[in-house]
PDB file of C-alpha atoms in Angstrom:
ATOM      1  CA  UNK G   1     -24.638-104.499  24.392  1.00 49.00           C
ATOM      2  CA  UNK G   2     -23.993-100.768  23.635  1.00 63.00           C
ATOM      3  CA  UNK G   3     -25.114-101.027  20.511  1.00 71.00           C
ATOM      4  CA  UNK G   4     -28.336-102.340  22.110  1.00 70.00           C
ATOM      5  CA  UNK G   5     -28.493 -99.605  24.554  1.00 74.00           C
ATOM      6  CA  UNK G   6     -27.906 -96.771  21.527  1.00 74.00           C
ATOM      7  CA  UNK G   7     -30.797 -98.697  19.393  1.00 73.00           C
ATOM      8  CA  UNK G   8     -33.155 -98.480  22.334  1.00 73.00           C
ATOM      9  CA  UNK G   9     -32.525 -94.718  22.924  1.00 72.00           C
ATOM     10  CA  UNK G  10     -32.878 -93.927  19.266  1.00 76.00           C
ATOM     11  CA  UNK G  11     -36.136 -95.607  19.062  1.00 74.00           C
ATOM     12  CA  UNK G  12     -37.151 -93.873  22.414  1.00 74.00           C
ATOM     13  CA  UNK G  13     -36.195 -90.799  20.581  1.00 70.00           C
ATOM     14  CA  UNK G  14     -38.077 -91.559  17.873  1.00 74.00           C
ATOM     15  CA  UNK G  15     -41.613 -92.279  20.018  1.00 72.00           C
ATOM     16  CA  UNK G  16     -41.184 -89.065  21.597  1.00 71.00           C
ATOM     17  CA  UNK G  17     -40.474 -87.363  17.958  1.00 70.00           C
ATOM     18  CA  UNK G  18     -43.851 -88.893  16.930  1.00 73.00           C
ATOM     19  CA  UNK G  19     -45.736 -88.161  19.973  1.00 70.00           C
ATOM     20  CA  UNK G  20     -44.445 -84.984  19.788  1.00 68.00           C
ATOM     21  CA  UNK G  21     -45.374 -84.461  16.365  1.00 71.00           C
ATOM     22  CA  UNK G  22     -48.598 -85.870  16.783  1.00 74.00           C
ATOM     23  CA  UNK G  23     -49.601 -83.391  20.121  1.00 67.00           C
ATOM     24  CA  UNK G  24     -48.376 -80.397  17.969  1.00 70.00           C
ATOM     25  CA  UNK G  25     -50.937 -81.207  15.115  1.00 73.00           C
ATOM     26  CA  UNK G  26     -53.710 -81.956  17.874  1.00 69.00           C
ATOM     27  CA  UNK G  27     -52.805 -78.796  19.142  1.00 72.00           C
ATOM     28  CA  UNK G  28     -52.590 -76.551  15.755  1.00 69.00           C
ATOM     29  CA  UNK G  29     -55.554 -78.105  14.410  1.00 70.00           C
ATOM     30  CA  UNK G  30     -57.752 -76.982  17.393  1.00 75.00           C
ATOM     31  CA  UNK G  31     -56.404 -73.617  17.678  1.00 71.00           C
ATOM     32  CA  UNK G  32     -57.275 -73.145  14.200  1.00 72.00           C
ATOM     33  CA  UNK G  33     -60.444 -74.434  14.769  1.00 75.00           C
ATOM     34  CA  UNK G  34     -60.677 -72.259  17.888  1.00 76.00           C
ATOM     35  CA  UNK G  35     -59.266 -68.815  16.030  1.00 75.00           C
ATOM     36  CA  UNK G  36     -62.474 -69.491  13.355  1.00 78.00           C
ATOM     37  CA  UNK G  37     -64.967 -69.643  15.631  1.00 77.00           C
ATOM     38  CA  UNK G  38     -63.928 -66.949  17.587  1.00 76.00           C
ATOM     39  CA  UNK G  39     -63.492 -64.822  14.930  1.00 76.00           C
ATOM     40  CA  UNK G  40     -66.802 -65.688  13.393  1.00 78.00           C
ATOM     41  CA  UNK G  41     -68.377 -65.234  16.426  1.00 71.00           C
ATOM     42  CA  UNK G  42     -66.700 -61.310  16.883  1.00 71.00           C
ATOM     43  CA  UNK G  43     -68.045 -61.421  13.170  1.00 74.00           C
ATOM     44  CA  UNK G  44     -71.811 -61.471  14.082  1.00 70.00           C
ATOM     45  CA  UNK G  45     -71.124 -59.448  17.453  1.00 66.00           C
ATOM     46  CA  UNK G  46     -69.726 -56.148  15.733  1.00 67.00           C
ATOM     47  CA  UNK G  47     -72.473 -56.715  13.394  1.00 67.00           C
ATOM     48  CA  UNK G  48     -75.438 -56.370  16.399  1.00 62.00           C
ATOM     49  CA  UNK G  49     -73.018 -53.875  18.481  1.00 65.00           C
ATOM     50  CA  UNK G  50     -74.869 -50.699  18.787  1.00 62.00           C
ATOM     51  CA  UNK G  51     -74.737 -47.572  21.359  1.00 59.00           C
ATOM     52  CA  UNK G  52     -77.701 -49.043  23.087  1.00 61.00           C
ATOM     53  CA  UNK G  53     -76.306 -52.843  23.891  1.00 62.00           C
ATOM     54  CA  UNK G  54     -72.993 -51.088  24.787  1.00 63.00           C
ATOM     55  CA  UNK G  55     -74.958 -48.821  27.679  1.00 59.00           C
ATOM     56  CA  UNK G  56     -77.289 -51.961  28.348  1.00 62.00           C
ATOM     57  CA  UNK G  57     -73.533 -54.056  29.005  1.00 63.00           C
ATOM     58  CA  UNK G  58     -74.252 -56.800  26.651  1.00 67.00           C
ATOM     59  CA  UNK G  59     -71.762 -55.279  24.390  1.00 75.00           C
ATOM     60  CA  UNK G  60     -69.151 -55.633  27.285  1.00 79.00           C
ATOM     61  CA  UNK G  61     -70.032 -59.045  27.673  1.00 81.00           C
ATOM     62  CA  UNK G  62     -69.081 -59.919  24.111  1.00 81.00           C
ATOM     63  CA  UNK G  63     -66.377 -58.209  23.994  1.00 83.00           C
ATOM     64  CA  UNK G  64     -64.708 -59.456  27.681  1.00 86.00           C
ATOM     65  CA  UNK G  65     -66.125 -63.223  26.197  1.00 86.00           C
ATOM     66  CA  UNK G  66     -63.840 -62.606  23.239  1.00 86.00           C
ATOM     67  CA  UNK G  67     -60.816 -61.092  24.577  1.00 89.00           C
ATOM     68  CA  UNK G  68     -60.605 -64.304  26.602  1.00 91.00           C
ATOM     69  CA  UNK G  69     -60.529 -66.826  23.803  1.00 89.00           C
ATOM     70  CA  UNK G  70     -57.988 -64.820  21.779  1.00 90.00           C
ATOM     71  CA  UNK G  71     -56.046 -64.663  24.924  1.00 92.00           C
ATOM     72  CA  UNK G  72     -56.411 -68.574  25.820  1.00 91.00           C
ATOM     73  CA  UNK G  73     -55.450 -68.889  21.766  1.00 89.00           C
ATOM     74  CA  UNK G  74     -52.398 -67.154  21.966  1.00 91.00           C
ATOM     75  CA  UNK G  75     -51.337 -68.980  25.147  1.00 91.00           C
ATOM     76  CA  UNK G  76     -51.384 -72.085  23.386  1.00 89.00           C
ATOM     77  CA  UNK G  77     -49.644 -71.039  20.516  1.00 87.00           C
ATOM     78  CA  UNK G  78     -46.659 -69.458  22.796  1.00 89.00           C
ATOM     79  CA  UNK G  79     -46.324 -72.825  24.929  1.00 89.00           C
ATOM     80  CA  UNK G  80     -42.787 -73.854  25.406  1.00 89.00           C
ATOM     81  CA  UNK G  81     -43.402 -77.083  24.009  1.00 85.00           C
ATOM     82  CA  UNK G  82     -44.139 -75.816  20.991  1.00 84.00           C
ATOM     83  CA  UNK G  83     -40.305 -74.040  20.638  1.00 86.00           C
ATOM     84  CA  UNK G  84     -39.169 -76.590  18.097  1.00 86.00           C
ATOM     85  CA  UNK G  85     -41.494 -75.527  15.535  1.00 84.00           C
ATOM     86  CA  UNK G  86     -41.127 -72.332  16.268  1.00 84.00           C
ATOM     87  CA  UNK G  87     -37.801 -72.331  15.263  1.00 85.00           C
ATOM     88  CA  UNK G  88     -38.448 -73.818  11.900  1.00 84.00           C
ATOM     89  CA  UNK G  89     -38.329 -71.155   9.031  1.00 83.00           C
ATOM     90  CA  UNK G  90     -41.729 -71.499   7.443  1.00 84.00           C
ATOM     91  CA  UNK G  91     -43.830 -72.684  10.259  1.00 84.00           C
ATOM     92  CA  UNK G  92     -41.719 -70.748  13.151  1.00 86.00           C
ATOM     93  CA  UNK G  93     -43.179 -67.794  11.302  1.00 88.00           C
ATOM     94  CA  UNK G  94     -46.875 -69.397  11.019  1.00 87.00           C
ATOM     95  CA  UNK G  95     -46.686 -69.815  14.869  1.00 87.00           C
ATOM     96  CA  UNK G  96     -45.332 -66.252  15.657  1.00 89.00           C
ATOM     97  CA  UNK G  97     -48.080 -64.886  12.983  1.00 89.00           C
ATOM     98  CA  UNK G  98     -51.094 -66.472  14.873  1.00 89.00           C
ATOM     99  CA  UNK G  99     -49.841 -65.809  18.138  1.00 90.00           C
ATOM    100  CA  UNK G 100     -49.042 -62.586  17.371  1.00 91.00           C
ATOM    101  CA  UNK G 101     -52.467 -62.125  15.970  1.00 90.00           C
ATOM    102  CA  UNK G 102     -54.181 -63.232  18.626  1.00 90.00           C
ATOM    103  CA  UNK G 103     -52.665 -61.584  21.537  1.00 92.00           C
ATOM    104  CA  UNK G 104     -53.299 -58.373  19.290  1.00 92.00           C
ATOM    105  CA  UNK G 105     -57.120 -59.371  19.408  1.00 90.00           C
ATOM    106  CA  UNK G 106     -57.256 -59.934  23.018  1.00 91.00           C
ATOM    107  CA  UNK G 107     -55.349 -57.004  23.818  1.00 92.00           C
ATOM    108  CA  UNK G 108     -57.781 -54.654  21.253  1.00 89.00           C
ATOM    109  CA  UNK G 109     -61.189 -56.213  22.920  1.00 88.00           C
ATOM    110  CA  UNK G 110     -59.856 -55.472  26.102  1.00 90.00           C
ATOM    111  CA  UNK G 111     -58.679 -52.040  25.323  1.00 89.00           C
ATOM    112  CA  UNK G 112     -62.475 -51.516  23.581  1.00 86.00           C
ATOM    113  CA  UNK G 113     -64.081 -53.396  26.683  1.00 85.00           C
ATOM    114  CA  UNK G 114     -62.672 -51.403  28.970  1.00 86.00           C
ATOM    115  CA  UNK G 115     -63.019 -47.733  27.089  1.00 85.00           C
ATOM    116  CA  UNK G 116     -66.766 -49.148  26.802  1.00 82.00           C
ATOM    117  CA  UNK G 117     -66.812 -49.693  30.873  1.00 83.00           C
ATOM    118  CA  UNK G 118     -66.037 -46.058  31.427  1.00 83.00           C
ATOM    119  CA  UNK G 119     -68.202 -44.130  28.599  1.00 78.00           C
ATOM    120  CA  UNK G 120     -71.053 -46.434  30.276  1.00 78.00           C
ATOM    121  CA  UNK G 121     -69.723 -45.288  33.900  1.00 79.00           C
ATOM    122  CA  UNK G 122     -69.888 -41.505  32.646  1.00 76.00           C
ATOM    123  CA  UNK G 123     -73.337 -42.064  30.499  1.00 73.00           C
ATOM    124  CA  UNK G 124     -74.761 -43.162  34.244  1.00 74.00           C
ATOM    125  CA  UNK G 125     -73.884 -39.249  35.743  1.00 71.00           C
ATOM    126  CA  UNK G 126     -76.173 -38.380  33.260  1.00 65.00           C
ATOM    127  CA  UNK G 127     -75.798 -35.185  31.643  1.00 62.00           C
ATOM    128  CA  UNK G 128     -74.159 -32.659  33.231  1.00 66.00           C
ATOM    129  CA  UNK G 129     -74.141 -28.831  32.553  1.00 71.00           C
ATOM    130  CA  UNK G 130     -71.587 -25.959  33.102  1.00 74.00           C
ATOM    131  CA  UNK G 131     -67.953 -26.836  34.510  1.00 80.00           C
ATOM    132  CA  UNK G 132     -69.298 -30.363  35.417  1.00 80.00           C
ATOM    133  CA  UNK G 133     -70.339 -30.838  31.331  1.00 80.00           C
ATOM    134  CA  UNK G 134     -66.796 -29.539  30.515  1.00 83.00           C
ATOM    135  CA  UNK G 135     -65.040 -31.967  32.716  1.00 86.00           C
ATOM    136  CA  UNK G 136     -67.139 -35.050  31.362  1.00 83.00           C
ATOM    137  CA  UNK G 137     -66.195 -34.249  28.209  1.00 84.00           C
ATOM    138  CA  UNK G 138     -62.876 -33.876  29.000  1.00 88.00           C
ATOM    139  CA  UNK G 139     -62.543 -37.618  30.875  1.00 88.00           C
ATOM    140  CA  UNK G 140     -64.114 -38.615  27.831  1.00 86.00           C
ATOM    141  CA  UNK G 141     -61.355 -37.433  25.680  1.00 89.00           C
ATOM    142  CA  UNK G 142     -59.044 -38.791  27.907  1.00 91.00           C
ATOM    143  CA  UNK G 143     -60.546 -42.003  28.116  1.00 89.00           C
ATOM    144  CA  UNK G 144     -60.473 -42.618  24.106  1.00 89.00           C
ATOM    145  CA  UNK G 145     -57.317 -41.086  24.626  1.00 92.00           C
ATOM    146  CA  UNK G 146     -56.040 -43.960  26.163  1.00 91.00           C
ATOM    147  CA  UNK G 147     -57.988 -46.752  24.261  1.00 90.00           C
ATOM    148  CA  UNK G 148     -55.919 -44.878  21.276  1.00 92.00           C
ATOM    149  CA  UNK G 149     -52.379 -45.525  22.661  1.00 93.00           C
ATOM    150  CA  UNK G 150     -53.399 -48.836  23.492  1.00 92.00           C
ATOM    151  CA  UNK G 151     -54.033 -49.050  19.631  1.00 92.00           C
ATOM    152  CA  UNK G 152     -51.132 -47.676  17.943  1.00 93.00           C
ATOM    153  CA  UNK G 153     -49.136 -50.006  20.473  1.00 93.00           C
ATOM    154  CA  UNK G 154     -50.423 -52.990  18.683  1.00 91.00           C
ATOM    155  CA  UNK G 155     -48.240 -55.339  17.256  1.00 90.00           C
ATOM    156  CA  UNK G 156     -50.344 -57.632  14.408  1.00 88.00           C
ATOM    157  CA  UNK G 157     -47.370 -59.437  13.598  1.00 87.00           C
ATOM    158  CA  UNK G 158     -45.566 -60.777  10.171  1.00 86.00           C
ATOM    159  CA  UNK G 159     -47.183 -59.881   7.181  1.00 86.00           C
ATOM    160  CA  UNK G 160     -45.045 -61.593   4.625  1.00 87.00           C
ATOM    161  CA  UNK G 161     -44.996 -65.181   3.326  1.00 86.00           C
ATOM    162  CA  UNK G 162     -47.852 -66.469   5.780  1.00 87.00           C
ATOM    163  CA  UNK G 163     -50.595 -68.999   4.711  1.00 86.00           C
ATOM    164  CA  UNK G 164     -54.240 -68.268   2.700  1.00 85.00           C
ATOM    165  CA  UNK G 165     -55.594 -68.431   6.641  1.00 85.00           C
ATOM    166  CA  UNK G 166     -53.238 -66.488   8.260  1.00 86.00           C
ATOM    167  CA  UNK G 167     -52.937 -63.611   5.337  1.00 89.00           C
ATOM    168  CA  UNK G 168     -56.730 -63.436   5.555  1.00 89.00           C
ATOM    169  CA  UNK G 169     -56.984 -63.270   9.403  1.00 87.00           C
ATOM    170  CA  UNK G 170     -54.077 -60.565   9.541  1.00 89.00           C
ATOM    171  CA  UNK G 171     -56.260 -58.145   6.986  1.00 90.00           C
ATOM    172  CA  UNK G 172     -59.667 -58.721   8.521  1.00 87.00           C
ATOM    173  CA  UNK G 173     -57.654 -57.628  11.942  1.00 88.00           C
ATOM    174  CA  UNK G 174     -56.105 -54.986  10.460  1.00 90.00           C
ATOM    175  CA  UNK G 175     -59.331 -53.653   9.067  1.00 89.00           C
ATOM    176  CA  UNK G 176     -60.690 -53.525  12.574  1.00 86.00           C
ATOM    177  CA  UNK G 177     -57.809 -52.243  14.025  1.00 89.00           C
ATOM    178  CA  UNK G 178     -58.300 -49.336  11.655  1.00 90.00           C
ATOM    179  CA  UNK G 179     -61.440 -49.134  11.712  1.00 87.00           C
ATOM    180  CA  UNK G 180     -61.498 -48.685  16.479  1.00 86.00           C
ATOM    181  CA  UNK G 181     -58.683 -46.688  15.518  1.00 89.00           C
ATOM    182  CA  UNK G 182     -59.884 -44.404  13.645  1.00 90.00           C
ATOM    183  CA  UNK G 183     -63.264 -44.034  16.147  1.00 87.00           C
ATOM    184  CA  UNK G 184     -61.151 -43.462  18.893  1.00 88.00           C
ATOM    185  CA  UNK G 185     -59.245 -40.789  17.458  1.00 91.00           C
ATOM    186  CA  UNK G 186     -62.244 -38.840  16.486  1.00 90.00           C
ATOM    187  CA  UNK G 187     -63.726 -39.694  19.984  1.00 87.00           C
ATOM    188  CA  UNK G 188     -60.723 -38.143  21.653  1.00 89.00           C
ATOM    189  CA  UNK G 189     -60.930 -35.318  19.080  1.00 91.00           C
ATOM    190  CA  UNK G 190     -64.453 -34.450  19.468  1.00 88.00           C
ATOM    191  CA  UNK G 191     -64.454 -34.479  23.437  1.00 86.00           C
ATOM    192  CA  UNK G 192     -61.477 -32.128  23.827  1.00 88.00           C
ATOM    193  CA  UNK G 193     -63.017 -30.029  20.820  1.00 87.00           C
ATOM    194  CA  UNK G 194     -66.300 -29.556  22.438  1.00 85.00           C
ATOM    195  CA  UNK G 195     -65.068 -29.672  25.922  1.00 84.00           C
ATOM    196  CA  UNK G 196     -62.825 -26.391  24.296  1.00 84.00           C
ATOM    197  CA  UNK G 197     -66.271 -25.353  22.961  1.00 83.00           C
ATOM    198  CA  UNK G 198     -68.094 -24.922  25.829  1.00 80.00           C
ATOM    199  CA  UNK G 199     -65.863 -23.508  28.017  1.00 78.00           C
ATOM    200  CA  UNK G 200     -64.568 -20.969  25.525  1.00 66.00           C
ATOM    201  CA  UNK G 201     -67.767 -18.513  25.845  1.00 53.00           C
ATOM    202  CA  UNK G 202     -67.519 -18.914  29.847  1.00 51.00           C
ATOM    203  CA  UNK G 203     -63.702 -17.495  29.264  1.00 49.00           C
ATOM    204  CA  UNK G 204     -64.809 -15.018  27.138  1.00 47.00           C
ATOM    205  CA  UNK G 205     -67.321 -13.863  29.610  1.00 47.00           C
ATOM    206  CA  UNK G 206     -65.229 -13.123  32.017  1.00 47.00           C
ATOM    207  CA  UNK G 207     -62.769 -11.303  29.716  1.00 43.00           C
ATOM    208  CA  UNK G 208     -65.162  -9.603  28.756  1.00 45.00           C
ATOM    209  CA  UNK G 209     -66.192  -8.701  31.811  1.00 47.00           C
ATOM    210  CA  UNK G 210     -63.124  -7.303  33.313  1.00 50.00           C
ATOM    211  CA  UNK G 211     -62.391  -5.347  30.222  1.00 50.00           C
ATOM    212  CA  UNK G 212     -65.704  -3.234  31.090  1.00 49.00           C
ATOM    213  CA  UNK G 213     -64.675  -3.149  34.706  1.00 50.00           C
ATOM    214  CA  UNK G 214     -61.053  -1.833  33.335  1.00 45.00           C
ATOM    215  CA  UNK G 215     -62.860   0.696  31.205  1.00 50.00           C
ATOM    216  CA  UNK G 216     -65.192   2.024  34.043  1.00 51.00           C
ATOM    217  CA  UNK G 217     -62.573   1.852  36.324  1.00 48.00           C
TER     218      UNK G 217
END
Protein backbone atom coordinates (compact mmCIF):
# COMPACT_ATOMS: atom_id res chain seq x y z
CA UNK A 1 0.00 0.00 0.00
CA UNK A 2 2.80 2.59 0.58
CA UNK A 3 4.37 1.79 -2.24
CA UNK A 4 1.05 2.61 -3.96
CA UNK A 5 0.67 5.80 -2.18
CA UNK A 6 4.59 6.89 -3.17
CA UNK A 7 3.75 5.78 -7.00
CA UNK A 8 0.68 7.97 -7.00
CA UNK A 9 2.53 11.06 -5.60
CA UNK A 10 5.39 10.63 -8.00
CA UNK A 11 3.13 10.54 -10.90
CA UNK A 12 1.19 13.56 -9.38
CA UNK A 13 4.55 15.11 -9.31
CA UNK A 14 5.21 14.35 -12.55
CA UNK A 15 1.66 15.99 -14.08
CA UNK A 16 2.42 19.03 -12.31
CA UNK A 17 6.24 18.92 -13.74
CA UNK A 18 4.60 18.73 -17.22
CA UNK A 19 1.94 21.18 -16.71
CA UNK A 20 4.34 23.23 -15.36
CA UNK A 21 6.63 22.90 -18.10
CA UNK A 22 4.09 23.23 -20.56
CA UNK A 23 2.55 26.87 -18.93
CA UNK A 24 6.23 28.13 -18.86
CA UNK A 25 6.65 27.57 -22.71
CA UNK A 26 3.00 29.06 -23.29
CA UNK A 27 4.17 31.76 -21.35
CA UNK A 28 7.87 32.39 -22.93
CA UNK A 29 6.64 31.90 -26.28
CA UNK A 30 4.08 34.79 -25.99
CA UNK A 31 6.27 37.13 -24.28
CA UNK A 32 8.59 36.72 -27.02
CA UNK A 33 6.04 37.18 -29.32
CA UNK A 34 4.85 40.16 -27.27
CA UNK A 35 8.64 41.82 -26.81
CA UNK A 36 8.70 41.71 -31.05
CA UNK A 37 5.84 43.42 -31.61
CA UNK A 38 6.35 45.90 -29.21
CA UNK A 39 9.56 46.59 -30.19
CA UNK A 40 8.66 46.75 -33.83
CA UNK A 41 6.01 48.84 -33.13
CA UNK A 42 8.52 51.57 -30.97
CA UNK A 43 10.49 50.78 -34.31
CA UNK A 44 8.07 52.65 -36.68
CA UNK A 45 7.04 55.21 -33.79
CA UNK A 46 10.65 56.79 -33.27
CA UNK A 47 10.75 56.69 -36.92
CA UNK A 48 7.41 59.26 -37.33
CA UNK A 49 8.36 61.03 -33.81
CA UNK A 50 8.95 64.59 -34.60
CA UNK A 51 8.82 68.03 -32.47
CA UNK A 52 5.44 68.65 -33.92
CA UNK A 53 3.52 65.14 -32.90
CA UNK A 54 5.34 65.50 -29.52
CA UNK A 55 3.56 69.23 -28.95
CA UNK A 56 0.35 67.82 -30.80
CA UNK A 57 0.52 64.68 -27.79
CA UNK A 58 0.42 61.89 -30.19
CA UNK A 59 3.99 61.33 -29.42
CA UNK A 60 2.95 60.91 -25.67
CA UNK A 61 0.48 58.56 -26.61
CA UNK A 62 3.00 56.21 -28.19
CA UNK A 63 5.23 56.45 -25.91
CA UNK A 64 2.73 55.95 -22.54
CA UNK A 65 1.15 52.89 -25.09
CA UNK A 66 4.64 51.42 -25.04
CA UNK A 67 5.89 51.86 -21.65
CA UNK A 68 2.85 49.77 -20.72
CA UNK A 69 3.56 46.67 -22.74
CA UNK A 70 7.23 46.58 -21.72
CA UNK A 71 5.98 46.95 -18.26
CA UNK A 72 3.11 44.14 -18.56
CA UNK A 73 6.28 42.08 -20.35
CA UNK A 74 8.47 42.30 -17.60
CA UNK A 75 5.73 41.40 -15.09
CA UNK A 76 5.34 38.22 -16.66
CA UNK A 77 8.74 37.38 -16.92
CA UNK A 78 9.33 38.21 -12.97
CA UNK A 79 6.20 35.97 -11.89
CA UNK A 80 6.96 33.76 -9.01
CA UNK A 81 5.97 30.84 -10.81
CA UNK A 82 8.45 31.19 -13.05
CA UNK A 83 11.41 30.93 -10.03
CA UNK A 84 12.41 27.44 -11.08
CA UNK A 85 13.72 28.45 -14.30
CA UNK A 86 15.04 31.22 -13.10
CA UNK A 87 17.30 29.46 -11.13
CA UNK A 88 18.62 27.35 -13.91
CA UNK A 89 22.12 28.55 -15.19
CA UNK A 90 21.49 29.17 -18.85
CA UNK A 91 17.89 30.03 -18.93
CA UNK A 92 17.82 31.74 -15.24
CA UNK A 93 20.01 34.21 -17.07
CA UNK A 94 17.66 34.34 -20.35
CA UNK A 95 14.78 35.22 -17.90
CA UNK A 96 16.72 37.90 -15.85
CA UNK A 97 18.07 39.31 -19.42
CA UNK A 98 14.49 39.90 -20.84
CA UNK A 99 13.09 41.04 -17.77
CA UNK A 100 15.70 43.14 -17.15
CA UNK A 101 15.35 44.51 -20.60
CA UNK A 102 12.08 45.21 -20.46
CA UNK A 103 11.58 46.94 -17.26
CA UNK A 104 14.57 49.14 -18.66
CA UNK A 105 12.19 49.97 -21.70
CA UNK A 106 9.26 50.78 -19.68
CA UNK A 107 11.11 52.70 -17.28
CA UNK A 108 13.05 54.83 -20.40
CA UNK A 109 9.46 55.54 -22.25
CA UNK A 110 8.20 56.68 -19.15
CA UNK A 111 11.10 58.79 -18.22
CA UNK A 112 10.86 60.25 -22.16
CA UNK A 113 6.91 60.42 -21.78
CA UNK A 114 6.98 62.27 -18.99
CA UNK A 115 10.09 64.85 -19.88
CA UNK A 116 7.81 65.16 -23.17
CA UNK A 117 4.60 66.11 -20.79
CA UNK A 118 6.48 69.02 -19.32
CA UNK A 119 8.50 70.59 -22.45
CA UNK A 120 4.77 70.45 -23.97
CA UNK A 121 3.41 72.08 -20.55
CA UNK A 122 6.21 74.89 -20.90
CA UNK A 123 5.85 75.16 -24.97
CA UNK A 124 1.94 76.12 -23.94
CA UNK A 125 3.34 79.54 -21.77
CA UNK A 126 4.50 80.40 -24.95
CA UNK A 127 7.51 82.36 -25.18
CA UNK A 128 8.46 84.32 -22.57
CA UNK A 129 10.97 87.29 -22.41
CA UNK A 130 13.27 88.80 -19.67
CA UNK A 131 13.49 87.00 -16.11
CA UNK A 132 10.37 84.92 -17.12
CA UNK A 133 12.55 83.58 -20.50
CA UNK A 134 15.46 82.88 -18.06
CA UNK A 135 13.43 80.84 -15.70
CA UNK A 136 11.80 78.69 -18.61
CA UNK A 137 14.91 77.89 -19.69
CA UNK A 138 16.08 77.06 -16.58
CA UNK A 139 12.93 74.42 -15.71
CA UNK A 140 13.85 73.21 -18.94
CA UNK A 141 17.28 72.30 -17.95
CA UNK A 142 16.05 70.93 -14.99
CA UNK A 143 13.52 68.95 -16.49
CA UNK A 144 16.09 67.04 -18.98
CA UNK A 145 17.99 67.16 -15.99
CA UNK A 146 15.97 64.73 -14.48
CA UNK A 147 14.96 62.57 -17.56
CA UNK A 148 19.03 62.24 -17.51
CA UNK A 149 19.35 60.66 -14.01
CA UNK A 150 16.54 58.60 -14.77
CA UNK A 151 18.89 57.38 -17.66
CA UNK A 152 22.16 56.72 -16.25
CA UNK A 153 20.06 54.78 -13.48
CA UNK A 154 19.17 52.22 -16.02
CA UNK A 155 19.97 48.83 -15.54
CA UNK A 156 19.81 46.84 -19.25
CA UNK A 157 20.82 43.78 -17.70
CA UNK A 158 23.40 40.72 -18.60
CA UNK A 159 25.25 41.14 -21.55
CA UNK A 160 27.17 37.93 -21.71
CA UNK A 161 26.23 34.46 -22.99
CA UNK A 162 22.48 35.43 -23.89
CA UNK A 163 20.64 34.11 -27.05
CA UNK A 164 20.76 35.60 -31.00
CA UNK A 165 17.24 37.38 -29.66
CA UNK A 166 18.20 38.55 -26.56
CA UNK A 167 21.94 39.84 -27.70
CA UNK A 168 20.11 41.68 -30.48
CA UNK A 169 17.34 43.24 -28.30
CA UNK A 170 20.01 44.31 -25.56
CA UNK A 171 22.09 46.40 -28.47
CA UNK A 172 19.11 47.89 -30.26
CA UNK A 173 18.18 49.12 -26.44
CA UNK A 174 21.35 50.17 -25.76
CA UNK A 175 21.54 52.18 -28.92
CA UNK A 176 18.48 54.06 -27.81
CA UNK A 177 19.45 54.40 -24.50
CA UNK A 178 22.44 56.24 -25.91
CA UNK A 179 21.05 57.77 -28.28
CA UNK A 180 17.86 59.79 -25.34
CA UNK A 181 20.90 59.94 -23.45
CA UNK A 182 22.88 61.73 -25.20
CA UNK A 183 19.72 64.33 -26.24
CA UNK A 184 19.05 64.85 -22.83
CA UNK A 185 22.36 65.79 -21.84
CA UNK A 186 22.68 68.37 -24.48
CA UNK A 187 19.05 69.47 -23.61
CA UNK A 188 20.07 70.06 -20.03
CA UNK A 189 23.30 71.64 -21.36
CA UNK A 190 21.84 74.00 -23.73
CA UNK A 191 18.99 75.33 -21.30
CA UNK A 192 21.33 76.16 -18.41
CA UNK A 193 23.87 77.56 -21.14
CA UNK A 194 21.44 79.90 -22.63
CA UNK A 195 19.46 80.47 -19.55
CA UNK A 196 23.39 81.71 -18.33
CA UNK A 197 23.29 83.59 -21.67
CA UNK A 198 20.62 85.71 -21.27
CA UNK A 199 20.84 86.68 -17.99
CA UNK A 200 24.55 87.41 -18.14
CA UNK A 201 24.13 90.94 -20.07
CA UNK A 202 21.18 91.86 -17.48
CA UNK A 203 24.11 91.23 -14.67
CA UNK A 204 26.42 93.05 -16.47
CA UNK A 205 24.10 95.93 -16.74
CA UNK A 206 23.74 96.48 -13.53
CA UNK A 207 27.48 96.18 -12.76
CA UNK A 208 27.95 98.29 -14.96
CA UNK A 209 25.76 100.53 -13.76
CA UNK A 210 26.85 100.90 -10.25
CA UNK A 211 30.42 101.18 -11.29
CA UNK A 212 29.38 104.66 -13.03
CA UNK A 213 27.32 105.52 -10.00
CA UNK A 214 30.67 104.61 -7.83
CA UNK A 215 32.68 106.78 -10.17
CA UNK A 216 30.27 109.85 -10.05
CA UNK A 217 29.77 109.37 -6.64
Amino acid sequence: MPSDRRRLIWRALLVVAVLWAAWATWTALRVKAEAESARRDLREARAELDVESLLEGDALEVLADAADRFAAIEARLDNPLLAPARAAPVVGRQLRAASSQAGAAAEALEAVGDVGAEVVALAEEGLASGPARVDLLRRIAAVAGEGRAVFESLDLGPDRALLGPLRDARAELKEAWAEALDALRRAETAGAGLADLFEGPHDLLVLAANNAQMQNG
